[in-house]
């Protein structure tokens, strides 16, 4: 039998526990790493990660506003 734990049912790393402001901040951190000269990560990878977090943040923000306007 598979063992279920909260992280698997709640998304990746409990993603539903982050607010859209938190997700925007994470995306900003990834974008700041792109400009850091000491960073050795691939800038394209960092930008893709930032875009994914930014898209999720925008979806969450849209959902919150939709819920408030109902």
Coordinates of N, CA and C in Angstrom, one line a residue, residues 37-65:
X37 N 26.4 38.0 -10.4 CA 27.6 37.5 -11.1 C 28.3 36.3 -10.5
X38 N 28.0 36.1 -9.2 CA 28.6 34.9 -8.5 C 27.8 33.6 -8.7
X39 N 26.6 33.7 -9.3 CA 25.8 32.6 -9.5 C 26.2 31.7 -10.6
X40 N 26.3 30.4 -10.4 CA 26.8 29.5 -11.5 C 25.6 28.7 -12.1
X41 N 24.4 29.0 -11.7 CA 23.3 28.3 -12.3 C 23.0 28.9 -13.7
X42 N 22.3 28.0 -14.5 CA 22.0 28.4 -15.9 C 20.9 29.5 -15.8
X43 N 21.1 30.7 -16.5 CA 20.1 31.7 -16.4 C 18.8 31.3 -17.1
X44 N 18.9 30.5 -18.1 CA 17.6 30.1 -18.8 C 16.8 29.2 -17.8
X45 N 17.4 28.4 -17.0 CA 16.7 27.5 -16.1 C 16.1 28.4 -15.0
X46 N 16.9 29.4 -14.5 CA 16.4 30.2 -13.5 C 15.2 31.0 -14.0
X47 N 15.2 31.5 -15.2 CA 14.1 32.2 -15.8 C 12.9 31.4 -15.9
X48 N 13.1 30.1 -16.3 CA 11.9 29.2 -16.5 C 11.3 29.0 -15.1
X49 N 12.1 28.8 -14.1 CA 11.6 28.6 -12.7 C 10.8 29.8 -12.2
X50 N 11.4 31.0 -12.5 CA 10.7 32.3 -12.1 C 9.4 32.4 -12.9
X51 N 9.4 32.0 -14.1 CA 8.2 32.1 -14.9 C 7.1 31.2 -14.4
X52 N 7.5 30.0 -14.0 CA 6.5 29.0 -13.4 C 5.9 29.5 -12.1
X53 N 6.8 30.0 -11.2 CA 6.3 30.6 -10.0 C 5.4 31.8 -10.2
X54 N 5.8 32.7 -11.2 CA 5.0 33.8 -11.5 C 3.7 33.5 -12.0
X55 N 3.6 32.5 -12.9 CA 2.3 32.0 -13.5 C 1.4 31.4 -12.4
X56 N 2.0 30.7 -11.5 CA 1.2 30.1 -10.4 C 0.7 31.2 -9.5
X57 N 1.5 32.2 -9.2 CA 1.1 33.4 -8.4 C -0.1 34.1 -9.1
X58 N 0.0 34.3 -10.4 CA -1.0 35.0 -11.1 C -2.3 34.3 -11.1
X59 N -2.2 32.9 -11.2 CA -3.5 32.1 -11.1 C -4.1 32.2 -9.7
X60 N -3.2 32.1 -8.7 CA -3.7 32.2 -7.3 C -4.4 33.6 -7.1
X61 N -3.7 34.6 -7.6 CA -4.2 36.0 -7.4 C -5.6 36.1 -8.1
X62 N -5.7 35.6 -9.3 CA -7.0 35.7 -10.0 C -8.0 34.9 -9.3
X63 N -7.7 33.7 -8.7 CA -8.7 32.9 -8.0 C -9.2 33.7 -6.7
X64 N -8.2 34.3 -6.0 CA -8.6 35.0 -4.8 C -9.6 36.2 -5.2
X65 N -9.3 36.9 -6.2 CA -10.1 38.0 -6.6 C -11.5 37.5 -7.1

